[in-house]
């Protein structure tokens, strides 16, 4: 059972000091590795790890082919400015291969988990001699996985999985006692820029959580374009999460006077504090209309755009 540190009881400086000490004493003189996605959780872990281990922490950005437009290069250059070298690992083929033909949501998550932790990381760990993987699991990830709601890609020990046996390394989770609001608070205290500590969450399985049915490079490209437009059009909206989903089923539309059995994009925009519950943001109708207009004209084949008005629960934020 993990003991929660509530945001109102948390002293950020103390938390940072304790976690840096814990990482140092666990890893000892050894080498550790971590994956940075640019999100607030993995960014915070990267900084804690570098404070504790300096160049004995190898930080990688795994280019899985499922990230948003321009994301890999942006993250690598932002951390270069912060003095942290990040190695870009191209694993696109491995991920798309693992996802081929998989349609069940939990099987998709499982395929990503396996590819990430066993195949890609297993190899990197062997090459680098690392004994530990540092990762940014937060308490909400653990809760939802243990409750059987969504198998978050980064939860193992709490499910009784021995990562040493399964993948050949141990996992350290410095953020497992706090939730998203707590991570933002310590990320600000540690000196990360606002673009990081206030960054919108983005799930580990990335855009694959926003494609219903089989994930292919072509579908990811469509949802990537819809995501970029959604984030641009809603940039001024103060919401927890803004996303676009590509549906698997088609609907009859019309284009240039012809029948077009086309694609459907669903937009979701969430208000939430800690991701456990959420409400759809009450966007002005004109905003939704403008966004839909851009998606149907810029994303090939889309004839329908909808806006989700269901709260979590019973919805969850991401589609799979
Ligand atoms: P859900 O869809 O579970 O999302 O309501 C709650 C928050 O968690 C993010 N999310 C994930 N994050 N690995 C992650 O690191 C995952 O597998 C995952 N699934 C969902 C989601 O973006 C939202 O912020």
Coordinates of C-alpha atoms and ligand atoms in Angstrom, one line a residue:
X1 CA 0.0 0.0 0.0
X2 CA 1.5 3.3 -1.0
X3 CA 1.2 6.2 1.5
X4 CA -0.3 9.2 -0.2
X5 CA 1.3 12.6 0.3
X6 CA -1.5 15.2 0.0
X7 CA -0.7 18.4 -1.8
X8 CA -1.8 20.4 1.3
X9 CA 0.7 18.5 3.5
X10 CA 3.6 18.6 1.1
X11 CA 6.7 20.6 1.5
X12 CA 8.2 20.7 -2.0
X13 CA 11.8 21.4 -0.9
X14 CA 11.7 18.5 1.6
X15 CA 10.1 16.2 -1.0
X16 CA 12.8 17.0 -3.5
X17 CA 15.6 16.5 -1.0
X18 CA 14.1 13.2 0.2
X19 CA 13.6 11.8 -3.3
X20 CA 17.1 12.8 -4.4
X21 CA 18.6 11.0 -1.3
X22 CA 16.4 7.9 -2.0
X23 CA 17.6 7.7 -5.6
X24 CA 21.2 8.1 -4.6
X25 CA 21.1 5.5 -1.9
X26 CA 19.2 3.0 -4.0
X27 CA 21.4 3.2 -7.1
X28 CA 24.6 3.6 -5.1
X29 CA 27.6 3.7 -7.4
X30 CA 25.6 2.1 -10.3
X31 CA 24.1 3.4 -13.4
X32 CA 20.4 4.1 -14.0
X33 CA 18.3 4.9 -17.1
X34 CA 15.1 6.7 -17.7
X35 CA 12.7 7.6 -20.5
X36 CA 11.7 11.2 -20.9
X37 CA 8.5 12.0 -22.8
X38 CA 8.5 15.7 -22.0
X39 CA 5.4 15.4 -19.8
X40 CA 5.6 16.9 -16.3
X41 CA 6.0 13.4 -14.6
X42 CA 8.9 12.1 -16.6
X43 CA 10.5 15.6 -16.7
X44 CA 10.4 15.8 -12.9
X45 CA 11.9 12.3 -12.6
X46 CA 14.6 13.3 -15.1
X47 CA 15.6 16.3 -12.9
X48 CA 15.5 14.3 -9.6
X49 CA 17.6 11.6 -11.2
X50 CA 20.2 14.1 -12.6
X51 CA 20.4 15.8 -9.2
X52 CA 21.1 12.4 -7.6
X53 CA 23.2 10.7 -10.2
X54 CA 24.6 13.3 -12.6
X55 CA 26.0 11.5 -15.6
X56 CA 25.3 8.1 -14.2
X57 CA 21.7 8.6 -15.4
X58 CA 21.2 8.0 -19.0
X59 CA 18.0 9.7 -20.3
X60 CA 16.4 8.6 -23.5
X61 CA 13.5 9.8 -25.5
X62 CA 11.8 6.8 -27.2
X63 CA 10.5 7.8 -30.6
X64 CA 7.7 5.3 -30.8
X65 CA 6.0 6.9 -33.8
X66 CA 3.0 7.7 -31.6
X67 CA 4.0 11.2 -30.4
X68 CA 2.5 14.6 -31.4
X69 CA 3.8 16.8 -34.1
X70 CA 7.4 17.9 -33.6
X71 CA 7.4 16.5 -30.0
X72 CA 10.6 14.4 -30.0
X73 CA 12.9 17.3 -31.3
X74 CA 11.2 19.9 -29.0
X75 CA 11.8 17.8 -25.9
X76 CA 15.4 17.0 -26.7
X77 CA 16.2 20.7 -27.3
X78 CA 14.3 21.9 -24.2
X79 CA 16.4 19.6 -22.0
X80 CA 19.6 20.5 -23.8
X81 CA 18.8 24.1 -22.6
X82 CA 18.4 22.8 -19.1
X83 CA 21.8 21.0 -19.3
X84 CA 20.5 17.5 -19.7
X85 CA 21.6 15.4 -22.6
X86 CA 18.7 13.3 -24.0
X87 CA 19.4 10.5 -26.5
X88 CA 16.7 10.0 -29.2
X89 CA 16.0 6.3 -29.8
X90 CA 14.1 5.5 -33.0
X91 CA 11.8 2.5 -32.2
X92 CA 9.0 3.4 -34.6
X93 CA 9.1 0.1 -36.5
X94 CA 9.1 -2.0 -33.3
X95 CA 6.0 -0.3 -31.9
X96 CA 4.0 -0.4 -35.2
X97 CA 4.9 -4.1 -35.6
X98 CA 3.7 -4.9 -32.1
X99 CA 0.4 -3.0 -32.7
X100 CA -0.3 -4.6 -36.0
X101 CA -3.8 -6.3 -36.1
X102 CA -4.5 -5.5 -32.4
X103 CA -7.9 -4.0 -31.8
X104 CA -8.7 -4.7 -28.1
X105 CA -7.9 -1.6 -25.9
X106 CA -6.2 -3.6 -23.1
X107 CA -4.3 -5.7 -25.7
X108 CA -3.1 -2.5 -27.3
X109 CA -1.9 -1.2 -24.0
X110 CA -0.2 -4.5 -23.3
X111 CA 1.6 -4.5 -26.7
X112 CA 3.0 -1.1 -26.0
X113 CA 4.0 -2.0 -22.4
X114 CA 5.8 -5.1 -23.7
X115 CA 7.6 -3.3 -26.5
X116 CA 8.6 -0.4 -24.3
X117 CA 9.8 -2.3 -21.2
X118 CA 10.9 -5.6 -22.5
X119 CA 12.1 -5.0 -26.1
X120 CA 13.3 -1.4 -26.3
X121 CA 14.3 -0.8 -22.7
X122 CA 15.6 -4.4 -22.2
X123 CA 18.1 -3.7 -25.0
X124 CA 19.1 -0.2 -23.7
X125 CA 19.6 -1.5 -20.2
X126 CA 21.8 -4.3 -21.5
X127 CA 23.9 -1.9 -23.5
X128 CA 24.3 0.6 -20.7
X129 CA 24.7 -1.8 -17.8
X130 CA 21.9 0.0 -15.9
X131 CA 20.4 -1.9 -13.0
X132 CA 17.6 0.6 -12.4
X133 CA 14.9 2.3 -14.4
X134 CA 13.6 5.6 -13.0
X135 CA 10.0 6.3 -14.0
X136 CA 7.3 8.8 -13.3
X137 CA 4.4 6.6 -12.1
X138 CA 2.0 8.7 -10.1
X139 CA -0.6 7.6 -7.5
X140 CA -3.6 7.9 -9.9
X141 CA -1.9 5.5 -12.4
X142 CA -1.5 3.0 -9.6
X143 CA -5.1 3.4 -8.3
X144 CA -6.7 3.0 -11.7
X145 CA -4.6 0.0 -12.6
X146 CA -5.1 -1.8 -9.3
X147 CA -8.9 -1.1 -9.6
X148 CA -8.8 -2.7 -13.0
X149 CA -10.1 0.4 -14.8
X150 CA -7.2 0.9 -17.2
X151 CA -3.9 -0.9 -17.3
X152 CA -1.6 2.1 -17.1
X153 CA 1.5 1.2 -19.1
X154 CA 3.9 1.9 -16.2
X155 CA 2.5 0.0 -13.2
X156 CA 4.1 -3.4 -12.3
X157 CA 5.0 -3.9 -8.7
X158 CA 1.6 -3.1 -7.5
X159 CA 0.2 -5.8 -9.8
X160 CA 2.7 -8.3 -8.3
X161 CA 5.0 -8.2 -11.4
X162 CA 8.7 -8.5 -10.5
X163 CA 10.4 -6.3 -13.1
X164 CA 13.8 -7.8 -12.3
X165 CA 12.5 -11.2 -13.4
X166 CA 10.3 -9.9 -16.3
X167 CA 12.6 -7.3 -17.8
X168 CA 16.0 -7.6 -16.1
X169 CA 16.0 -4.4 -14.1
X170 CA 14.4 -2.8 -11.0
X171 CA 12.1 0.2 -11.2
X172 CA 12.3 3.3 -9.0
X173 CA 9.2 5.5 -8.8
X174 CA 9.9 8.7 -6.9
X175 CA 6.4 10.2 -7.7
X176 CA 4.3 7.3 -6.6
X177 CA 3.0 9.0 -3.5
X178 CA 1.7 12.1 -5.2
X179 CA -0.9 13.0 -7.9
X180 CA -0.7 15.4 -10.9
X181 CA -1.3 18.5 -8.8
X182 CA 1.5 17.5 -6.5
X183 CA 3.9 16.8 -9.4
X184 CA 3.1 20.3 -10.8
X185 CA 3.9 21.9 -7.5
X186 CA 7.3 20.1 -7.0
X187 CA 8.2 20.6 -10.7
X188 CA 7.7 24.4 -10.3
X189 CA 9.8 24.3 -7.0
X190 CA 12.6 22.4 -8.7
X191 CA 12.9 25.1 -11.3
X192 CA 11.4 23.5 -14.4
X193 CA 10.0 26.1 -16.9
X194 CA 6.2 26.8 -16.8
X195 CA 5.9 25.1 -20.2
X196 CA 6.8 21.9 -18.4
X197 CA 5.2 22.2 -15.0
X198 CA 1.9 23.4 -16.5
X199 CA 2.1 21.1 -19.5
X200 CA -1.0 19.3 -20.5
X201 CA -0.8 15.6 -19.5
X202 CA -0.1 13.2 -22.4
X203 CA -0.4 9.4 -21.8
X204 CA 2.5 7.0 -22.0
X205 CA 0.9 5.0 -24.8
X206 CA 0.6 8.4 -26.6
X207 CA -1.7 8.8 -29.6
X208 CA -2.5 5.1 -29.6
X209 CA -4.9 5.8 -26.8
X210 CA -6.8 8.0 -29.2
X211 CA -7.2 5.6 -32.1
X212 CA -10.2 3.2 -31.8
X213 CA -9.4 -0.1 -33.4
X214 CA -6.1 -1.1 -35.0
X215 CA -3.3 1.5 -34.7
X216 CA -1.5 2.0 -38.0
X217 CA 1.0 4.7 -39.1
X218 CA -1.7 6.2 -41.4
X219 CA -4.3 6.5 -38.6
X220 CA -1.8 7.9 -36.2
X221 CA -1.0 10.6 -38.8
X222 CA -4.7 11.6 -39.0
X223 CA -5.1 11.8 -35.3
X224 CA -1.8 13.7 -35.0
X225 CA -3.1 16.3 -37.4
X226 CA -6.4 16.5 -35.6
X227 CA -4.6 16.8 -32.2
X228 CA -2.4 19.6 -33.5
X229 CA -5.5 21.6 -34.7
X230 CA -7.3 20.9 -31.5
X231 CA -4.4 22.1 -29.3
X232 CA -4.0 25.2 -31.5
X233 CA -7.7 26.2 -31.5
X234 CA -8.1 25.5 -27.8
X235 CA -4.8 27.1 -26.8
X236 CA -6.4 29.9 -24.9
X237 CA -8.8 27.6 -23.1
X238 CA -7.8 26.8 -19.5
X239 CA -8.6 23.1 -19.3
X240 CA -6.9 20.0 -17.8
X241 CA -6.7 18.0 -21.1
X242 CA -7.7 18.6 -24.8
X243 CA -7.7 15.8 -27.2
X244 CA -8.9 14.4 -30.5
X245 CA -10.0 10.8 -31.1
X246 CA -10.2 8.9 -34.4
X247 CA -13.1 6.6 -34.5
X248 CA -13.0 3.2 -36.2
X249 CA -16.5 3.3 -37.7
X250 CA -17.4 5.5 -40.7
X251 CA -20.5 7.5 -41.3
X252 CA -22.1 8.7 -44.5
X253 CA -21.2 12.2 -45.4
X254 CA -21.2 14.2 -48.6
X255 CA -18.5 16.1 -50.3
X256 CA -18.7 18.0 -53.6
X257 CA -22.2 16.6 -54.2
X258 CA -21.0 13.0 -53.8
X259 CA -21.6 10.4 -51.1
X260 CA -18.5 10.2 -48.9
X261 CA -18.4 7.3 -46.4
X262 CA -16.0 9.2 -44.2
X263 CA -14.1 9.3 -40.9
X264 CA -15.3 10.6 -37.5
X265 CA -13.2 12.6 -35.1
X266 CA -14.4 13.1 -31.5
X267 CA -13.1 16.1 -29.5
X268 CA -12.8 15.9 -25.7
X269 CA -11.8 18.8 -23.5
X270 CA -11.7 18.1 -19.7
X271 CA -11.8 20.1 -16.5
X272 CA -10.1 18.2 -13.7
X273 CA -7.9 18.7 -10.7
X274 CA -6.3 15.3 -10.1
X275 CA -7.6 13.2 -13.1
X276 CA -9.7 11.0 -10.8
X277 CA -12.9 12.7 -11.9
X278 CA -13.5 15.2 -14.7
X279 CA -16.1 17.3 -16.3
X280 CA -16.3 18.3 -20.0
X281 CA -15.3 21.9 -20.4
X282 CA -18.3 24.2 -21.3
X283 CA -16.7 25.5 -24.5
X284 CA -18.4 28.3 -26.4
X285 CA -20.3 26.8 -29.4
X286 CA -18.5 29.1 -31.8
X287 CA -15.1 27.6 -30.6
X288 CA -16.3 24.1 -31.3
X289 CA -17.7 25.1 -34.7
X290 CA -14.4 26.8 -35.7
X291 CA -12.4 23.7 -34.5
X292 CA -14.7 21.3 -36.4
X293 CA -14.4 23.5 -39.5
X294 CA -10.7 23.3 -39.5
X295 CA -10.6 19.5 -38.9
X296 CA -13.0 18.7 -41.8
X297 CA -11.1 20.9 -44.2
X298 CA -7.5 20.0 -43.1
X299 CA -7.7 16.3 -42.0
X300 CA -8.2 14.1 -45.1
X301 CA -11.4 12.0 -45.2
X302 CA -13.1 13.4 -42.1
X303 CA -16.9 14.1 -42.5
X304 CA -18.0 14.2 -38.9
X305 CA -16.7 16.0 -35.8
X306 CA -18.4 15.5 -32.4
X307 CA -17.8 17.0 -28.9
X308 CA -18.0 14.7 -25.8
X309 CA -20.3 16.0 -23.1
X310 CA -20.0 13.0 -20.7
X311 CA -18.2 13.3 -17.3
X312 CA -15.6 10.9 -15.9
X313 CA -17.0 8.6 -14.6
X314 CA -18.6 6.9 -16.5
X315 CA -16.3 8.1 -19.3
X316 CA -12.5 8.1 -18.9
X317 CA -10.5 10.9 -20.4
X318 CA -8.6 9.0 -23.1
X319 CA -10.5 6.8 -25.5
X320 CA -8.8 3.5 -24.7
Ligands
LIG1 P1 -8.0 8.4 -18.1 O1 -8.1 8.1 -19.6 O2 -7.5 7.2 -17.3 O3 -6.9 9.5 -18.0 O4 -9.2 9.0 -17.5 C1 -6.5 10.1 -16.8 C2 -5.2 10.8 -17.1 O5 -4.1 9.8 -17.3 C3 -3.6 9.9 -18.6 N1 -3.4 8.5 -19.0 C4 -2.2 7.9 -18.9 N2 -1.0 8.3 -18.6 N3 -0.1 6.2 -19.0 C5 0.0 7.4 -18.6 O6 1.2 7.8 -18.3 C6 -1.3 5.6 -19.4 O7 -1.4 4.5 -19.8 C7 -2.4 6.6 -19.4 N4 -3.7 6.4 -19.7 C8 -4.3 7.6 -19.4 C9 -4.6 10.7 -19.4 O8 -3.9 11.4 -20.4 C10 -5.2 11.6 -18.3 O9 -4.3 12.7 -18.1

